[in-house]
């Protein structure tokens, strides 16, 4: 006798096969997707940023960060010293704000001391112009930090008189997250100190 339920086991067996096939395909697809995401993330972590001729940072793949760290450190320090010491009445607020993004509280302490000593007030009062002549940095690289010693030559224009100074600064660099556009190199100046400031003989 034929009934509608005669082949129910065959139907259930077919449905079970379909469900297992769908679950297996989903797991396989998820595993492949996770593997692709992992490989992509690893590739991105091994990517770096190229440093342009003007010191700006451009995202670039297939470049090891370790290969560029010295170039970026020099560019970071040059940028900082230009901002912190290359100032005049019209740009000092903007430049100092940019410089403070590149260092920790030790940089801020130097800034506050200069402010307390009236350096920036004299800059405005006498319309002084501090112009950077050259920046030369020596680096000592290690696994965790980068020590630096920077010699900055700059001139202070007092109208009819121009005085030249040599400034020696030291400190360390540590790696931090990149912050565009405030800290594009992903480095932070620590233990910043102005070792010496010497007035040079004026060159004729």
PDB file of C-alpha atoms in Angstrom:
ATOM      1  CA  UNK A   1       0.000   0.000   0.000  1.00  0.00           C
ATOM      2  CA  UNK A   2       1.386   3.338  -1.047  1.00  0.00           C
ATOM      3  CA  UNK A   3       1.334   6.285   1.398  1.00  0.00           C
ATOM      4  CA  UNK A   4       2.749   9.882   1.234  1.00  0.00           C
ATOM      5  CA  UNK A   5       5.143   8.923   4.030  1.00  0.00           C
ATOM      6  CA  UNK A   6       6.704   5.929   2.271  1.00  0.00           C
ATOM      7  CA  UNK A   7       9.951   7.778   1.318  1.00  0.00           C
ATOM      8  CA  UNK A   8      10.238  10.015   4.426  1.00  0.00           C
ATOM      9  CA  UNK A   9      13.583   8.489   5.437  1.00  0.00           C
ATOM     10  CA  UNK A  10      14.993   9.136   1.993  1.00  0.00           C
ATOM     11  CA  UNK A  11      13.818  12.752   2.166  1.00  0.00           C
ATOM     12  CA  UNK A  12      15.312  13.234   5.645  1.00  0.00           C
ATOM     13  CA  UNK A  13      18.562  11.688   4.473  1.00  0.00           C
ATOM     14  CA  UNK A  14      18.702  14.091   1.526  1.00  0.00           C
ATOM     15  CA  UNK A  15      17.923  17.100   3.752  1.00  0.00           C
ATOM     16  CA  UNK A  16      20.611  16.028   6.201  1.00  0.00           C
ATOM     17  CA  UNK A  17      23.147  15.803   3.393  1.00  0.00           C
ATOM     18  CA  UNK A  18      22.202  19.280   2.126  1.00  0.00           C
ATOM     19  CA  UNK A  19      22.489  20.803   5.620  1.00  0.00           C
ATOM     20  CA  UNK A  20      25.890  19.188   6.208  1.00  0.00           C
ATOM     21  CA  UNK A  21      27.076  20.368   2.792  1.00  0.00           C
ATOM     22  CA  UNK A  22      25.969  23.950   3.493  1.00  0.00           C
ATOM     23  CA  UNK A  23      27.597  23.968   6.962  1.00  0.00           C
ATOM     24  CA  UNK A  24      30.829  22.520   5.583  1.00  0.00           C
ATOM     25  CA  UNK A  25      30.912  25.079   2.764  1.00  0.00           C
ATOM     26  CA  UNK A  26      30.273  27.914   5.251  1.00  0.00           C
ATOM     27  CA  UNK A  27      33.089  26.762   7.547  1.00  0.00           C
ATOM     28  CA  UNK A  28      35.436  26.413   4.605  1.00  0.00           C
ATOM     29  CA  UNK A  29      34.547  29.871   3.309  1.00  0.00           C
ATOM     30  CA  UNK A  30      34.995  31.418   6.776  1.00  0.00           C
ATOM     31  CA  UNK A  31      38.381  29.726   7.231  1.00  0.00           C
ATOM     32  CA  UNK A  32      39.621  30.950   3.858  1.00  0.00           C
ATOM     33  CA  UNK A  33      38.367  34.475   4.626  1.00  0.00           C
ATOM     34  CA  UNK A  34      40.113  34.541   8.013  1.00  0.00           C
ATOM     35  CA  UNK A  35      43.329  33.287   6.430  1.00  0.00           C
ATOM     36  CA  UNK A  36      43.183  35.995   3.761  1.00  0.00           C
ATOM     37  CA  UNK A  37      42.541  38.691   6.400  1.00  0.00           C
ATOM     38  CA  UNK A  38      45.462  37.418   8.484  1.00  0.00           C
ATOM     39  CA  UNK A  39      47.813  37.438   5.510  1.00  0.00           C
ATOM     40  CA  UNK A  40      46.663  40.910   4.476  1.00  0.00           C
ATOM     41  CA  UNK A  41      47.144  42.242   8.017  1.00  0.00           C
ATOM     42  CA  UNK A  42      50.632  40.717   8.212  1.00  0.00           C
ATOM     43  CA  UNK A  43      51.517  42.272   4.875  1.00  0.00           C
ATOM     44  CA  UNK A  44      50.277  45.683   6.014  1.00  0.00           C
ATOM     45  CA  UNK A  45      52.274  45.475   9.261  1.00  0.00           C
ATOM     46  CA  UNK A  46      55.388  44.786   7.242  1.00  0.00           C
ATOM     47  CA  UNK A  47      54.667  47.753   5.038  1.00  0.00           C
ATOM     48  CA  UNK A  48      56.044  51.195   5.826  1.00  0.00           C
ATOM     49  CA  UNK A  49      56.062  54.795   4.770  1.00  0.00           C
ATOM     50  CA  UNK A  50      58.506  56.395   2.381  1.00  0.00           C
ATOM     51  CA  UNK A  51      60.030  59.704   3.374  1.00  0.00           C
ATOM     52  CA  UNK A  52      59.784  62.378   0.718  1.00  0.00           C
ATOM     53  CA  UNK A  53      62.583  64.834   0.002  1.00  0.00           C
ATOM     54  CA  UNK A  54      60.843  67.495   2.081  1.00  0.00           C
ATOM     55  CA  UNK A  55      60.565  65.173   5.079  1.00  0.00           C
ATOM     56  CA  UNK A  56      56.883  64.351   4.563  1.00  0.00           C
ATOM     57  CA  UNK A  57      55.709  60.762   4.867  1.00  0.00           C
ATOM     58  CA  UNK A  58      54.049  58.849   2.032  1.00  0.00           C
ATOM     59  CA  UNK A  59      52.405  55.425   2.550  1.00  0.00           C
ATOM     60  CA  UNK A  60      54.368  52.799   0.620  1.00  0.00           C
ATOM     61  CA  UNK A  61      54.105  49.020   0.560  1.00  0.00           C
ATOM     62  CA  UNK A  62      56.897  46.449   0.574  1.00  0.00           C
ATOM     63  CA  UNK A  63      59.342  48.599   2.555  1.00  0.00           C
ATOM     64  CA  UNK A  64      60.644  47.483   5.922  1.00  0.00           C
ATOM     65  CA  UNK A  65      60.198  49.983   8.745  1.00  0.00           C
ATOM     66  CA  UNK A  66      63.641  49.168  10.086  1.00  0.00           C
ATOM     67  CA  UNK A  67      65.249  50.252   6.818  1.00  0.00           C
ATOM     68  CA  UNK A  68      63.729  53.719   7.095  1.00  0.00           C
ATOM     69  CA  UNK A  69      63.956  54.353  10.836  1.00  0.00           C
ATOM     70  CA  UNK A  70      67.217  56.303  10.630  1.00  0.00           C
ATOM     71  CA  UNK A  71      65.939  58.473   7.776  1.00  0.00           C
ATOM     72  CA  UNK A  72      62.675  59.103   9.604  1.00  0.00           C
ATOM     73  CA  UNK A  73      64.463  59.888  12.880  1.00  0.00           C
ATOM     74  CA  UNK A  74      66.663  62.500  11.188  1.00  0.00           C
ATOM     75  CA  UNK A  75      63.669  64.007   9.417  1.00  0.00           C
ATOM     76  CA  UNK A  76      61.644  64.055  12.656  1.00  0.00           C
ATOM     77  CA  UNK A  77      64.415  65.883  14.515  1.00  0.00           C
ATOM     78  CA  UNK A  78      64.993  68.336  11.694  1.00  0.00           C
ATOM     79  CA  UNK A  79      61.274  69.079  11.580  1.00  0.00           C
ATOM     80  CA  UNK A  80      61.143  69.583  15.345  1.00  0.00           C
ATOM     81  CA  UNK A  81      64.149  71.916  15.516  1.00  0.00           C
ATOM     82  CA  UNK A  82      62.852  73.963  12.605  1.00  0.00           C
ATOM     83  CA  UNK A  83      59.490  74.364  14.327  1.00  0.00           C
ATOM     84  CA  UNK A  84      60.857  74.952  17.827  1.00  0.00           C
ATOM     85  CA  UNK A  85      63.684  77.351  16.995  1.00  0.00           C
ATOM     86  CA  UNK A  86      62.865  78.760  13.551  1.00  0.00           C
ATOM     87  CA  UNK A  87      60.315  81.273  14.758  1.00  0.00           C
ATOM     88  CA  UNK A  88      59.348  84.893  14.395  1.00  0.00           C
ATOM     89  CA  UNK A  89      56.559  87.181  15.521  1.00  0.00           C
ATOM     90  CA  UNK A  90      54.124  85.914  12.884  1.00  0.00           C
ATOM     91  CA  UNK A  91      54.580  82.145  13.113  1.00  0.00           C
ATOM     92  CA  UNK A  92      55.798  81.256  16.600  1.00  0.00           C
ATOM     93  CA  UNK A  93      52.404  80.191  17.989  1.00  0.00           C
ATOM     94  CA  UNK A  94      51.692  77.886  15.047  1.00  0.00           C
ATOM     95  CA  UNK A  95      55.240  76.503  14.930  1.00  0.00           C
ATOM     96  CA  UNK A  96      55.447  75.820  18.666  1.00  0.00           C
ATOM     97  CA  UNK A  97      52.097  74.041  18.598  1.00  0.00           C
ATOM     98  CA  UNK A  98      53.400  71.748  15.849  1.00  0.00           C
ATOM     99  CA  UNK A  99      56.682  71.187  17.700  1.00  0.00           C
ATOM    100  CA  UNK A 100      54.931  70.132  20.913  1.00  0.00           C
ATOM    101  CA  UNK A 101      53.233  67.277  19.043  1.00  0.00           C
ATOM    102  CA  UNK A 102      56.685  65.817  18.320  1.00  0.00           C
ATOM    103  CA  UNK A 103      57.913  65.514  21.927  1.00  0.00           C
ATOM    104  CA  UNK A 104      56.787  64.534  25.401  1.00  0.00           C
ATOM    105  CA  UNK A 105      56.575  66.548  28.609  1.00  0.00           C
ATOM    106  CA  UNK A 106      60.326  67.265  28.586  1.00  0.00           C
ATOM    107  CA  UNK A 107      59.853  69.335  25.425  1.00  0.00           C
ATOM    108  CA  UNK A 108      56.857  71.045  27.021  1.00  0.00           C
ATOM    109  CA  UNK A 109      58.975  71.830  30.101  1.00  0.00           C
ATOM    110  CA  UNK A 110      61.606  73.565  27.957  1.00  0.00           C
ATOM    111  CA  UNK A 111      58.857  75.510  26.204  1.00  0.00           C
ATOM    112  CA  UNK A 112      57.311  76.604  29.526  1.00  0.00           C
ATOM    113  CA  UNK A 113      60.707  77.652  30.893  1.00  0.00           C
ATOM    114  CA  UNK A 114      61.363  79.779  27.805  1.00  0.00           C
ATOM    115  CA  UNK A 115      57.925  81.313  28.153  1.00  0.00           C
ATOM    116  CA  UNK A 116      58.526  82.073  31.836  1.00  0.00           C
ATOM    117  CA  UNK A 117      61.875  83.651  30.941  1.00  0.00           C
ATOM    118  CA  UNK A 118      60.120  86.025  28.537  1.00  0.00           C
ATOM    119  CA  UNK A 119      61.698  84.642  25.358  1.00  0.00           C
ATOM    120  CA  UNK A 120      58.498  84.855  23.336  1.00  0.00           C
ATOM    121  CA  UNK A 121      57.541  88.227  24.776  1.00  0.00           C
ATOM    122  CA  UNK A 122      60.870  89.651  23.584  1.00  0.00           C
ATOM    123  CA  UNK A 123      60.285  88.021  20.229  1.00  0.00           C
ATOM    124  CA  UNK A 124      57.086  90.041  19.806  1.00  0.00           C
ATOM    125  CA  UNK A 125      58.310  93.198  21.507  1.00  0.00           C
ATOM    126  CA  UNK A 126      61.403  93.599  19.343  1.00  0.00           C
ATOM    127  CA  UNK A 127      60.110  91.803  16.216  1.00  0.00           C
ATOM    128  CA  UNK A 128      62.966  89.313  16.374  1.00  0.00           C
ATOM    129  CA  UNK A 129      63.468  86.675  13.706  1.00  0.00           C
ATOM    130  CA  UNK A 130      65.134  83.349  14.516  1.00  0.00           C
ATOM    131  CA  UNK A 131      66.330  81.727  11.317  1.00  0.00           C
ATOM    132  CA  UNK A 132      67.753  78.202  11.141  1.00  0.00           C
ATOM    133  CA  UNK A 133      71.081  77.963   9.295  1.00  0.00           C
ATOM    134  CA  UNK A 134      71.840  74.249   9.672  1.00  0.00           C
ATOM    135  CA  UNK A 135      70.799  71.191  11.675  1.00  0.00           C
ATOM    136  CA  UNK A 136      73.245  68.315  12.165  1.00  0.00           C
ATOM    137  CA  UNK A 137      72.240  65.242  14.147  1.00  0.00           C
ATOM    138  CA  UNK A 138      74.154  62.214  15.393  1.00  0.00           C
ATOM    139  CA  UNK A 139      72.061  59.117  16.151  1.00  0.00           C
ATOM    140  CA  UNK A 140      72.741  56.097  18.335  1.00  0.00           C
ATOM    141  CA  UNK A 141      70.263  53.359  17.457  1.00  0.00           C
ATOM    142  CA  UNK A 142      69.209  50.578  19.815  1.00  0.00           C
ATOM    143  CA  UNK A 143      66.303  48.143  19.936  1.00  0.00           C
ATOM    144  CA  UNK A 144      64.001  50.261  22.100  1.00  0.00           C
ATOM    145  CA  UNK A 145      65.144  53.874  21.802  1.00  0.00           C
ATOM    146  CA  UNK A 146      67.213  56.133  19.613  1.00  0.00           C
ATOM    147  CA  UNK A 147      69.589  58.567  21.304  1.00  0.00           C
ATOM    148  CA  UNK A 148      70.376  61.807  19.506  1.00  0.00           C
ATOM    149  CA  UNK A 149      72.698  64.778  19.730  1.00  0.00           C
ATOM    150  CA  UNK A 150      71.751  67.706  17.510  1.00  0.00           C
ATOM    151  CA  UNK A 151      73.804  70.782  16.690  1.00  0.00           C
ATOM    152  CA  UNK A 152      71.636  73.644  15.462  1.00  0.00           C
ATOM    153  CA  UNK A 153      73.057  76.847  14.055  1.00  0.00           C
ATOM    154  CA  UNK A 154      70.612  79.724  13.936  1.00  0.00           C
ATOM    155  CA  UNK A 155      70.632  83.486  13.582  1.00  0.00           C
ATOM    156  CA  UNK A 156      68.636  86.065  15.484  1.00  0.00           C
ATOM    157  CA  UNK A 157      67.918  89.107  13.380  1.00  0.00           C
ATOM    158  CA  UNK A 158      67.536  92.230  15.512  1.00  0.00           C
ATOM    159  CA  UNK A 159      67.080  94.640  12.658  1.00  0.00           C
ATOM    160  CA  UNK A 160      70.479  96.130  11.933  1.00  0.00           C
ATOM    161  CA  UNK A 161      72.269  93.453  13.996  1.00  0.00           C
ATOM    162  CA  UNK A 162      72.331  89.720  13.350  1.00  0.00           C
ATOM    163  CA  UNK A 163      73.768  87.339  15.936  1.00  0.00           C
ATOM    164  CA  UNK A 164      74.595  83.693  15.244  1.00  0.00           C
ATOM    165  CA  UNK A 165      74.301  80.956  17.869  1.00  0.00           C
ATOM    166  CA  UNK A 166      75.218  77.315  18.215  1.00  0.00           C
ATOM    167  CA  UNK A 167      72.760  75.192  20.194  1.00  0.00           C
ATOM    168  CA  UNK A 168      73.408  71.610  21.310  1.00  0.00           C
ATOM    169  CA  UNK A 169      70.371  69.518  22.232  1.00  0.00           C
ATOM    170  CA  UNK A 170      70.169  65.879  23.297  1.00  0.00           C
ATOM    171  CA  UNK A 171      67.476  63.342  24.008  1.00  0.00           C
ATOM    172  CA  UNK A 172      65.907  60.098  22.895  1.00  0.00           C
ATOM    173  CA  UNK A 173      63.334  59.009  20.353  1.00  0.00           C
ATOM    174  CA  UNK A 174      60.756  56.314  20.968  1.00  0.00           C
ATOM    175  CA  UNK A 175      58.272  54.819  18.534  1.00  0.00           C
ATOM    176  CA  UNK A 176      54.604  55.709  18.905  1.00  0.00           C
ATOM    177  CA  UNK A 177      51.533  55.437  16.701  1.00  0.00           C
ATOM    178  CA  UNK A 178      51.606  57.674  13.664  1.00  0.00           C
ATOM    179  CA  UNK A 179      49.293  60.647  13.886  1.00  0.00           C
ATOM    180  CA  UNK A 180      48.511  62.344  10.598  1.00  0.00           C
ATOM    181  CA  UNK A 181      49.247  65.199  10.180  1.00  0.00           C
ATOM    182  CA  UNK A 182      50.562  65.989  13.683  1.00  0.00           C
ATOM    183  CA  UNK A 183      53.189  63.256  14.027  1.00  0.00           C
ATOM    184  CA  UNK A 184      53.623  61.556  10.682  1.00  0.00           C
ATOM    185  CA  UNK A 185      56.866  59.730  11.524  1.00  0.00           C
ATOM    186  CA  UNK A 186      55.470  57.935  14.562  1.00  0.00           C
ATOM    187  CA  UNK A 187      58.357  59.053  16.789  1.00  0.00           C
ATOM    188  CA  UNK A 188      58.358  60.987  20.060  1.00  0.00           C
ATOM    189  CA  UNK A 189      61.201  63.026  21.561  1.00  0.00           C
ATOM    190  CA  UNK A 190      61.902  62.164  25.203  1.00  0.00           C
ATOM    191  CA  UNK A 191      64.493  63.326  27.755  1.00  0.00           C
ATOM    192  CA  UNK A 192      64.913  66.515  25.743  1.00  0.00           C
ATOM    193  CA  UNK A 193      67.572  68.864  27.047  1.00  0.00           C
ATOM    194  CA  UNK A 194      69.329  72.006  25.834  1.00  0.00           C
ATOM    195  CA  UNK A 195      72.944  71.233  26.705  1.00  0.00           C
ATOM    196  CA  UNK A 196      74.629  74.426  25.587  1.00  0.00           C
ATOM    197  CA  UNK A 197      74.017  77.684  23.755  1.00  0.00           C
ATOM    198  CA  UNK A 198      77.033  79.530  22.436  1.00  0.00           C
ATOM    199  CA  UNK A 199      77.206  82.825  20.600  1.00  0.00           C
ATOM    200  CA  UNK A 200      79.354  82.562  17.497  1.00  0.00           C
ATOM    201  CA  UNK A 201      81.602  85.237  16.011  1.00  0.00           C
ATOM    202  CA  UNK A 202      79.772  87.153  13.340  1.00  0.00           C
ATOM    203  CA  UNK A 203      80.990  86.337   9.861  1.00  0.00           C
ATOM    204  CA  UNK A 204      81.618  89.169   7.502  1.00  0.00           C
TER     205      UNK A 204
END
